């Protein structure tokens, strides 16, 4: 027997069996791989469809993270959204795979340093066997779960990188080139879905602006043109833009601007109106009629930062838009964010705020025109009533008086003559009263004249002083005070009374407003006096007098009270 031949045959048969088994396993493996790839592609297609169906940005981002983890069998996944500012760090970090208790123990979410920062600076896919071995790795914070394998892919919207998709801890080993291809395709589809969601949110935001603009216009037309209207504008603009603080600066021109209303922060209205706005951003907007955007209002030399005066939070990016129309700009609306919310500022649309301010200003003008028409109609009625009283009633009373005088002279009874003379005197008094009424009908509506405003300021000061200041009006204050000096007169009076309430410790305050050849305002108190007068605290009053060619004087001594004298000429 050829035992050697038999052995060779058996060996060849065994080898053939081994090669066949390996081949079979290889074929089965490839078939399984093809089936896995088909299943993965089906899952990727389903993911694209489901992402496209969600129009909310937060929903799309969460779906991308969850789907990416499923596609490549990653235990952990995250999507870092880049800030729109120049630093390009992470402003939002959406994670998947870690429980809320683990996240709470880790603390602050990453902002884009180390390996994450590398992918931000160089947005190309990265695959790693061990994160800790990479030179750019910062390591993990305390309580962070261990991670080794890593896959990072940028999420692009056209040529702009929106963020980065991070995957770690692949089940069964390292991430493969096929994993990278699938996640890259998912990121590309995710970029399209994100862009659609952003466009949808932008459309919704524009719709909210339009709806609110209509509501505000309706309310403004029915409101007076005072601070209530401006407050409504500031409140609604802050809510729609997501700003932290909003304020309105208004005035007849860039020289008379003052901070009128504030939304989103506490402010002393009397104190904030002492800020000089003549060289502020708002003044530039009023002069140019164009909006201004500054990245940091606190460091901009052109800006008046109100947060330095009133204890507001430190403000950063600010948008200032004109409050006016083609007929002129009467003020400015400012929207400001704290520096930590730079992303919200970048997401806001300044053109929407500008359009809103323009429409609101038009509504105020319509309200003003309506008020003027109503006032004109009222004046016409008063004029007609005055003419009727003068031409008819007074003339008839005068004629009756002459008749009674003639009768009194002809009367033989002295007692009857005396009664007739008394009746004539009563008629004269009645004629004087009617003439006084005619004069009052011809004067301005007291609801908005300078004398009424002076009385209101004095009444308002009583709440701060705990007693009412005495007020004396001398001369034709209503009719002879120059209209351009009225705002400064009222502001100086308000500031003088505020200073007396806060610093004088007075038991009596006297106010005199006189108009002869000049407008004279004196505020006198019996308080502790000012000692050495600090000109810096009174500079605004002096400047407001000099602006009209007037003067300002302070007389004070310790224990002898203080007298402020403010004058402007009557031209």
XYZ file of C-alpha atoms in Angstrom:
571
model
C 0.000 0.000 0.000
C 1.125 3.482 -0.792
C 0.649 5.006 2.627
C 2.446 8.210 1.520
C -0.026 8.769 -1.317
C -2.972 8.269 0.936
C -1.577 10.773 3.402
C -1.062 13.383 0.698
C -4.601 12.893 -0.533
C -5.985 13.279 2.948
C -3.899 16.473 3.461
C -5.049 17.955 0.177
C -8.633 17.139 1.058
C -8.239 18.786 4.480
C -6.567 21.845 2.913
C -9.338 22.106 0.397
C -11.838 21.964 3.216
C -10.008 24.775 5.046
C -9.778 26.961 1.961
C -13.441 26.352 1.239
C -14.427 27.268 4.795
C -12.379 30.470 4.650
C -13.816 31.308 1.281
C -17.298 30.617 2.524
C -16.770 32.786 5.574
C -15.330 35.537 3.361
C -18.295 35.340 1.037
C -20.734 35.318 3.935
C -18.877 38.234 5.513
C -19.062 40.233 2.335
C -22.697 39.395 1.867
C -23.362 40.447 5.442
C -21.337 43.608 4.848
C -23.407 44.380 1.785
C -26.576 43.773 3.758
C -25.266 46.000 6.578
C -24.396 48.732 4.094
C -27.830 48.472 2.529
C -29.436 48.683 5.940
C -27.240 51.650 6.812
C -28.098 53.413 3.559
C -31.789 52.792 4.164
C -31.372 54.234 7.659
C -29.485 57.228 6.227
C -32.265 57.817 3.687
C -34.907 57.596 6.403
C -32.862 60.012 8.505
C -32.705 62.571 5.700
C -36.475 62.345 5.214
C -37.250 62.695 8.926
C -34.834 65.610 9.323
C -36.418 67.422 6.401
C -39.851 67.002 7.998
C -38.844 68.928 11.147
C -38.842 72.705 10.705
C -37.706 73.664 14.213
C -33.970 74.243 14.563
C -33.694 72.591 17.983
C -35.592 69.567 16.697
C -33.324 69.203 13.642
C -30.149 69.422 15.743
C -31.364 66.784 18.195
C -32.330 64.446 15.321
C -28.915 64.786 13.687
C -27.131 63.808 16.885
C -29.402 60.840 17.606
C -29.319 59.527 14.014
C -25.528 59.839 13.739
C -25.080 57.756 16.882
C -27.329 55.020 15.473
C -25.741 54.990 12.008
C -22.205 54.198 13.195
C -22.952 52.422 16.503
C -21.402 55.225 18.590
C -22.124 55.234 22.284
C -21.825 59.013 22.571
C -22.605 61.772 20.069
C -22.673 65.549 20.198
C -23.169 68.545 17.929
C -21.328 71.765 18.689
C -22.905 74.910 17.182
C -20.396 77.660 16.420
C -20.796 81.236 17.604
C -21.379 83.739 14.811
C -18.872 86.171 16.311
C -15.226 86.552 15.292
C -13.924 84.123 17.950
C -15.827 81.194 16.404
C -16.159 79.205 19.633
C -18.971 76.843 20.570
C -22.122 78.582 21.807
C -24.394 75.510 21.929
C -23.475 71.895 22.675
C -26.138 69.218 22.052
C -25.208 65.792 23.368
C -26.584 62.236 23.191
C -25.744 59.149 25.253
C -25.045 60.688 28.660
C -27.644 60.863 31.392
C -28.692 64.140 32.971
C -27.026 63.179 36.269
C -23.667 62.653 34.518
C -24.013 65.961 32.681
C -24.765 67.717 35.969
C -21.652 66.212 37.590
C -19.433 67.258 34.663
C -20.530 70.881 34.969
C -19.949 73.430 32.230
C -20.210 72.142 28.672
C -17.191 72.537 26.358
C -16.713 75.816 24.492
C -14.310 74.669 21.779
C -10.787 74.109 23.080
C -8.392 71.243 22.567
C -9.381 68.632 20.001
C -12.771 70.263 19.498
C -11.043 73.548 18.769
C -8.787 71.838 16.220
C -11.818 70.725 14.254
C -13.213 74.276 14.462
C -10.004 75.851 13.151
C -9.501 73.180 10.475
C -12.984 71.872 9.525
C -12.032 68.510 8.004
C -13.058 65.004 9.151
C -10.902 63.457 11.889
C -10.755 59.764 12.904
C -8.771 58.687 15.952
C -8.096 55.405 17.689
C -7.481 57.103 21.047
C -8.512 60.680 21.857
C -6.045 60.999 24.718
C -3.094 60.197 22.430
C -3.695 63.192 20.154
C -1.379 66.199 20.834
C -4.317 68.640 20.849
C -6.252 66.711 23.490
C -6.994 68.607 26.711
C -8.123 65.522 28.548
C -11.514 65.095 30.185
C -12.975 66.940 33.170
C -13.772 65.170 36.400
C -16.730 62.727 36.285
C -16.522 62.540 32.474
C -17.075 58.997 31.129
C -13.994 57.390 29.494
C -13.742 57.737 25.706
C -11.186 56.474 23.204
C -12.262 56.152 19.548
C -13.319 59.417 17.935
C -14.869 60.672 14.693
C -15.400 64.380 14.003
C -17.104 65.800 10.907
C -17.972 69.459 10.102
C -21.582 70.400 9.377
C -21.643 72.891 6.504
C -24.275 75.221 5.126
C -23.005 76.086 1.680
C -19.491 77.449 2.320
C -20.180 78.284 5.951
C -19.416 75.870 8.789
C -22.432 75.792 11.095
C -20.890 73.438 13.634
C -19.207 70.063 14.110
C -20.552 66.568 14.721
C -18.594 64.547 17.304
C -18.911 60.750 17.790
C -17.019 58.617 20.320
C -16.804 55.034 21.579
C -17.805 52.959 18.562
C -19.189 49.597 19.604
C -16.708 46.857 18.687
C -13.665 48.923 17.728
C -12.589 51.978 15.787
C -14.543 54.103 13.337
C -13.947 53.085 9.729
C -13.699 54.970 6.457
C -17.225 53.778 5.694
C -18.404 55.325 8.978
C -16.745 58.581 8.002
C -18.445 58.551 4.596
C -21.869 57.891 6.095
C -21.511 60.581 8.769
C -20.185 63.063 6.188
C -23.252 62.390 4.044
C -25.478 62.826 7.114
C -23.738 66.109 7.950
C -24.302 67.380 4.397
C -27.987 66.494 4.553
C -28.149 67.963 8.051
C -26.722 71.232 6.744
C -29.592 71.499 4.264
C -32.149 70.691 6.986
C -30.566 73.246 9.317
C -30.683 75.911 6.608
C -34.368 75.152 5.985
C -35.093 75.329 9.723
C -33.241 78.648 9.997
C -35.166 80.078 7.050
C -38.412 78.884 8.613
C -37.544 80.472 11.959
C -36.528 83.681 10.190
C -39.859 83.730 8.352
C -41.672 83.180 11.648
C -39.675 85.989 13.250
C -40.568 88.357 10.409
C -44.203 87.355 10.804
C -44.050 88.147 14.529
C -42.516 91.551 13.778
C -45.266 92.271 11.243
C -48.069 91.193 13.578
C -46.654 93.158 16.496
C -46.079 96.196 14.287
C -49.756 96.161 13.342
C -50.792 95.831 16.983
C -48.468 98.630 18.095
C -49.608 100.962 15.304
C -53.239 100.439 16.304
C -52.462 101.234 19.932
C -50.210 104.195 19.104
C -52.873 105.837 16.972
C -55.183 105.753 19.996
C -52.516 106.819 22.494
C -51.188 110.275 23.235
C -47.814 111.151 21.751
C -46.079 111.237 25.140
C -43.928 108.761 27.037
C -46.647 106.089 27.097
C -46.287 105.694 23.345
C -42.484 105.586 23.551
C -42.639 103.031 26.381
C -44.830 100.779 24.261
C -42.318 100.985 21.396
C -39.373 100.125 23.666
C -41.176 97.209 25.357
C -42.337 95.563 22.144
C -39.018 96.027 20.339
C -37.106 94.439 23.231
C -39.467 91.455 23.373
C -39.299 90.797 19.630
C -35.536 91.222 19.249
C -34.642 89.289 22.388
C -32.541 92.225 23.616
C -31.693 92.585 27.297
C -32.345 96.334 27.448
C -34.064 98.829 25.157
C -34.439 102.575 25.446
C -35.759 105.509 23.430
C -34.015 108.848 23.019
C -36.230 111.668 21.707
C -36.173 115.411 21.162
C -36.915 118.191 18.714
C -33.418 117.832 17.200
C -29.985 116.382 17.946
C -29.289 119.206 20.450
C -32.347 118.578 22.611
C -32.291 114.785 22.794
C -32.911 113.137 26.135
C -33.322 109.594 27.379
C -37.081 109.252 27.747
C -38.019 105.631 28.490
C -36.265 102.361 29.342
C -37.360 98.739 29.015
C -35.659 95.769 30.648
C -33.727 97.600 33.375
C -34.472 99.764 36.378
C -33.752 103.431 35.871
C -34.287 106.706 37.700
C -36.191 108.658 35.042
C -35.244 112.026 36.507
C -31.564 111.111 36.744
C -31.308 109.492 33.337
C -32.690 112.608 31.647
C -29.684 114.563 32.889
C -27.410 112.604 30.540
C -26.198 114.722 27.652
C -27.156 112.981 24.395
C -25.890 115.683 22.054
C -22.811 113.668 21.046
C -24.212 110.153 21.477
C -24.872 107.390 18.963
C -28.531 108.388 19.032
C -27.597 111.940 17.994
C -25.614 110.557 15.040
C -28.593 108.440 14.027
C -30.931 111.449 14.268
C -28.582 113.566 12.143
C -27.935 110.908 9.496
C -31.254 109.066 9.549
C -29.366 105.748 9.280
C -29.040 102.887 11.775
C -25.814 102.210 13.662
C -24.499 98.877 14.935
C -21.667 98.690 17.482
C -20.153 95.436 18.815
C -19.489 96.863 22.291
C -21.249 100.020 23.463
C -19.168 100.191 26.644
C -15.892 100.592 24.730
C -17.124 102.698 21.810
C -15.882 106.304 22.232
C -18.887 107.686 20.323
C -21.428 106.107 22.652
C -23.061 107.250 25.876
C -23.226 104.026 27.877
C -26.224 104.380 30.248
C -25.231 101.282 32.207
C -22.369 103.260 33.770
C -24.855 105.633 35.400
C -27.849 103.550 36.410
C -26.291 100.283 37.554
C -27.588 98.238 34.649
C -25.788 95.054 33.567
C -22.730 95.748 31.436
C -23.933 96.111 27.859
C -22.128 94.845 24.771
C -23.500 94.749 21.218
C -26.009 97.505 20.509
C -28.252 98.463 17.590
C -29.531 102.043 17.289
C -32.235 102.716 14.681
C -33.891 106.028 13.756
C -37.343 106.776 15.115
C -38.776 108.751 12.234
C -39.824 108.782 8.603
C -39.108 110.689 5.431
C -40.374 113.889 7.062
C -37.629 113.835 9.676
C -36.153 111.892 12.584
C -37.326 112.817 16.074
C -35.447 110.237 18.087
C -33.800 106.831 18.159
C -34.581 103.351 19.442
C -31.654 101.445 20.974
C -31.493 97.679 21.566
C -28.627 96.220 23.596
C -27.462 92.767 24.671
C -25.055 91.714 27.410
C -21.698 90.432 26.039
C -22.510 86.841 27.027
C -25.434 86.808 24.572
C -23.483 87.749 21.462
C -25.062 84.841 19.597
C -28.581 86.175 20.218
C -27.466 89.574 18.984
C -26.044 88.025 15.797
C -29.310 86.173 15.227
C -31.357 89.371 15.507
C -32.246 91.276 12.338
C -31.545 94.985 12.710
C -33.475 95.781 9.525
C -36.648 94.435 11.158
C -36.119 96.709 14.154
C -35.504 99.667 11.810
C -38.717 98.957 9.897
C -40.639 98.589 13.155
C -39.312 101.926 14.444
C -40.217 103.673 11.191
C -43.772 102.350 11.250
C -44.138 103.267 14.927
C -42.907 106.804 14.214
C -45.452 107.129 11.414
C -48.188 106.020 13.815
C -47.068 108.658 16.334
C -47.181 111.298 13.603
C -50.682 110.190 12.641
C -51.716 110.432 16.283
C -50.152 113.879 16.508
C -51.944 115.070 13.380
C -55.211 113.721 14.741
C -54.633 115.544 18.030
C -53.805 118.746 16.138
C -56.993 118.433 14.114
C -59.034 117.907 17.253
C -57.319 120.856 18.912
C -57.899 123.027 15.838
C -61.563 122.060 15.836
C -61.744 122.915 19.531
C -60.077 126.271 18.949
C -62.488 127.026 16.116
C -65.416 126.304 18.423
C -63.863 128.465 21.149
C -63.229 131.256 18.656
C -66.855 131.141 17.494
C -68.090 131.145 21.105
C -65.763 134.039 21.927
C -67.006 136.087 18.957
C -70.618 135.420 19.904
C -69.955 136.472 23.501
C -68.147 139.619 22.414
C -70.342 140.696 19.502
C -73.708 139.740 20.937
C -73.780 139.179 24.673
C -71.354 141.917 25.744
C -72.860 144.492 23.382
C -76.353 143.762 24.656
C -75.223 143.916 28.273
C -73.436 147.179 27.534
C -76.587 148.585 25.951
C -78.655 147.483 28.942
C -76.140 149.155 31.241
C -76.341 152.445 29.334
C -80.136 152.309 29.487
C -80.072 151.699 33.233
C -77.619 154.574 33.772
C -79.937 156.911 31.828
C -82.927 155.683 33.849
C -81.044 156.215 37.121
C -80.316 159.849 36.231
C -83.996 160.444 35.449
C -85.298 158.681 38.518
C -86.681 160.995 41.190
C -86.381 158.397 43.940
C -82.801 158.305 45.364
C -83.252 154.716 46.611
C -84.302 153.583 43.136
C -81.350 155.417 41.574
C -78.982 153.638 43.983
C -80.416 150.232 43.050
C -80.059 151.015 39.365
C -76.425 152.058 39.832
C -75.755 148.776 41.643
C -77.308 146.888 38.737
C -75.041 148.784 36.329
C -72.005 147.877 38.472
C -73.073 144.217 38.415
C -73.372 144.401 34.645
C -69.855 145.863 34.418
C -68.532 143.032 36.575
C -70.345 140.489 34.405
C -68.866 142.051 31.248
C -65.364 141.779 32.772
C -65.958 138.113 33.654
C -67.133 137.393 30.127
C -64.097 139.127 28.646
C -61.825 137.085 30.949
C -63.583 133.933 29.754
C -63.077 134.982 26.129
C -59.352 135.455 26.796
C -59.139 132.020 28.442
C -60.907 130.447 25.450
C -58.284 131.914 23.145
C -55.310 130.614 25.127
C -53.699 127.195 24.672
C -55.193 124.015 26.016
C -54.000 123.803 29.610
C -53.473 120.037 29.348
C -50.166 120.513 27.560
C -48.918 124.089 28.189
C -45.748 125.066 30.002
C -47.472 126.405 33.112
C -49.394 123.170 33.605
C -46.177 121.182 33.223
C -44.459 123.393 35.809
C -47.303 122.745 38.248
C -47.071 118.998 37.607
C -43.330 118.946 38.288
C -43.797 120.842 41.538
C -46.617 118.500 42.592
C -44.476 115.481 41.759
C -41.592 116.851 43.853
C -43.862 116.875 46.896
C -43.658 113.071 47.100
C -39.853 113.243 47.347
C -39.679 116.244 49.686
C -42.556 115.077 51.949
C -44.037 118.573 51.600
C -45.257 120.668 48.690
C -42.950 123.448 47.469
C -44.523 126.896 47.142
C -44.980 127.999 43.538
C -45.398 131.561 42.254
C -46.120 132.299 38.592
C -45.500 135.871 37.450
C -46.197 137.176 33.959
C -47.464 135.539 30.744
C -45.628 132.241 31.217
C -47.957 130.380 28.870
C -47.676 132.742 25.921
C -44.303 134.495 26.264
C -41.942 131.618 27.110
C -39.903 130.745 23.976
C -40.996 127.333 22.740
C -37.417 126.123 22.201
C -36.556 126.974 25.820
C -39.537 125.157 27.361
C -37.897 121.665 27.475
C -34.763 123.061 29.142
C -36.813 125.114 31.614
C -38.765 122.024 32.686
C -35.649 119.845 32.909
C -33.746 122.398 35.024
C -36.737 122.778 37.367
C -37.056 119.010 37.744
C -33.340 118.565 38.398
C -33.227 121.437 40.909
C -36.146 119.990 42.901
C -34.615 116.510 42.728
C -31.307 117.846 44.111
C -33.134 119.656 46.894
C -34.979 116.466 47.845
C -31.850 114.311 47.870
C -29.238 116.633 49.338
C -30.647 119.803 50.929
C -32.479 118.359 53.973
C -34.795 121.363 53.640
C -38.113 122.106 55.336
C -39.176 124.713 52.755
C -38.625 125.118 49.020
C -39.849 128.125 47.030
C -40.181 128.153 43.248
C -40.607 131.332 41.192
C -41.207 131.367 37.447
C -41.376 134.854 35.993
C -41.576 136.089 32.410
C -40.889 139.709 31.577
C -37.908 140.630 29.381
C -36.468 137.255 30.296
C -37.620 133.901 31.577
C -36.546 133.701 35.219
C -36.549 130.528 37.293
C -35.434 130.553 40.922
C -35.500 127.584 43.289
C -34.727 128.461 46.916
C -34.494 126.108 49.893
C -33.695 126.587 53.608
C -31.546 123.465 53.795
C -27.978 122.812 54.908
C -26.429 124.525 51.904
C -23.865 123.233 49.470
C -20.595 124.557 50.849
C -18.103 124.426 48.004
C -20.266 124.294 44.914
C -19.338 121.379 42.644
C -19.621 122.778 39.132
C -19.619 119.269 37.634
C -22.980 118.569 39.220
C -24.537 121.759 37.855
C -22.931 121.833 34.436
C -26.034 120.611 32.647
C -28.129 123.465 34.057
C -25.518 126.045 33.032
C -25.212 124.509 29.569
C -28.975 124.579 29.044
C -29.052 128.295 29.924
C -26.058 129.214 27.767
C -27.575 127.345 24.833
C -30.278 130.047 24.712
C -27.967 132.966 25.573
C -28.962 132.902 29.230
C -27.229 132.664 32.608
C -27.112 130.345 35.581
C -26.086 131.264 39.126
C -25.855 129.390 42.426
C -25.814 131.100 45.820
C -25.223 128.813 48.766
C -23.474 128.670 52.106
C -23.321 126.040 54.870
C -26.482 126.247 56.961
C -27.905 129.116 54.899
C -29.749 127.215 52.199
C -29.318 127.361 48.439
C -30.750 129.531 45.668
C -30.515 128.530 42.002
C -31.212 131.273 39.448
C -31.692 130.295 35.796
C -32.537 132.853 33.103
C -32.925 132.958 29.332
C -33.909 135.990 27.250
C -37.331 136.368 25.658
C -36.782 137.028 21.952
